[in-house]
Short mmCIF file of C-alpha atoms in Angstrom, two decimals:
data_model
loop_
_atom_site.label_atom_id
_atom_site.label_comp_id
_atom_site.label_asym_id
_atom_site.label_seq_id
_atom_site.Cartn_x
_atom_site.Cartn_y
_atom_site.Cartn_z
CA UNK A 23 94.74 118.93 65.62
CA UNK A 24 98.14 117.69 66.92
CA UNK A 25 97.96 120.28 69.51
CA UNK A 26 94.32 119.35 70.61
CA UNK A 27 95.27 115.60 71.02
CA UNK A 28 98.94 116.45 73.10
CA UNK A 29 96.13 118.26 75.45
CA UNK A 30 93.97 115.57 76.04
CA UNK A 31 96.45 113.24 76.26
CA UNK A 32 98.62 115.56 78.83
CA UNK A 33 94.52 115.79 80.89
CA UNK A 34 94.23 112.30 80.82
CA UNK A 35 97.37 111.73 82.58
CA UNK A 36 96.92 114.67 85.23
CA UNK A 37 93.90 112.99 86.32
CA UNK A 38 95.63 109.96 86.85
CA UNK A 39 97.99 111.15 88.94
CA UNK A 40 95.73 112.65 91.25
CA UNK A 41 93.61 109.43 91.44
CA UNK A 42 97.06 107.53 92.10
CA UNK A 43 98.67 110.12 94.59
CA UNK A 44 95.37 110.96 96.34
CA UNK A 45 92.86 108.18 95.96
CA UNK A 46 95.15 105.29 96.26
CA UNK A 47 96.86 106.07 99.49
CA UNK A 48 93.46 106.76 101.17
CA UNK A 49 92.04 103.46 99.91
CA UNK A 50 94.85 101.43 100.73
CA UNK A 51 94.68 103.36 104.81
CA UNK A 52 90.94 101.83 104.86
CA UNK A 53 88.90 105.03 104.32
CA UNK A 54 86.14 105.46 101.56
CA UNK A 55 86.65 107.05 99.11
CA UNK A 56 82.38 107.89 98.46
CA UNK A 57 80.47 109.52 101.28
CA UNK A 58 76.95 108.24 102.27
CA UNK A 59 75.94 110.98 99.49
CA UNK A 60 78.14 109.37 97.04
CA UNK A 61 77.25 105.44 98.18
CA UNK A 62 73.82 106.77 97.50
CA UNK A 63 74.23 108.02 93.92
CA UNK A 64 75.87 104.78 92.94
CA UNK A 65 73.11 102.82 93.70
CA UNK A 66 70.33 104.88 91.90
CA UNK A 67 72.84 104.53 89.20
CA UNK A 68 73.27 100.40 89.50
CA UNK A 69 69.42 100.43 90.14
CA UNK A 70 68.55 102.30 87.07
CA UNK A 71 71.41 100.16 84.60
CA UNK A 72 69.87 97.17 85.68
CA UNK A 73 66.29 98.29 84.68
CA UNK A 74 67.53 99.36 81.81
CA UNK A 75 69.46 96.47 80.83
CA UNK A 76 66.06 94.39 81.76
CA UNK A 77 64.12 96.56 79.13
CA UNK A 78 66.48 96.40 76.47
CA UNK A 79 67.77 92.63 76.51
CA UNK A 80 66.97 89.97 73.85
CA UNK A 81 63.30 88.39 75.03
CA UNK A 82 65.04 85.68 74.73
CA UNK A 83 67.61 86.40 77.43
CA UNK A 84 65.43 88.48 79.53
CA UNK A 85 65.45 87.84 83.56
CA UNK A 86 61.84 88.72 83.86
#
């Protein structure tokens, strides 16, 4: 079990380094880090958690 958690841990922080040596610098230069394909998908995505967050909110609270 040790073993499985060193792993994850040891994935967790691989990925961060690529997002800090690779995303970063990119961002920081100006340039996007989404395409037009990827802007895309993140809207569908905010689209559809703000539906659902509409359906599933206290009636009380709901912004109907």
């Amino acid at each position: 079990m040790l073993a499985l958690v060193i792993a994850l841990v040891l994935c967790v922080a691989l990925g961060t380094a690529v997002v800090v040596v690779v995303a970063m610098p990119a961002r920081r230069e100006g340039r996007q880090l989404l395409g037009p394909a990827g802007e895309q998908v993140v809207e569908r995505v905010r689209d559809v958690a703000h539906a659902t967050r509409g359906r599933t909110a206290d009636p009380a609270t709901r912004e109907d």
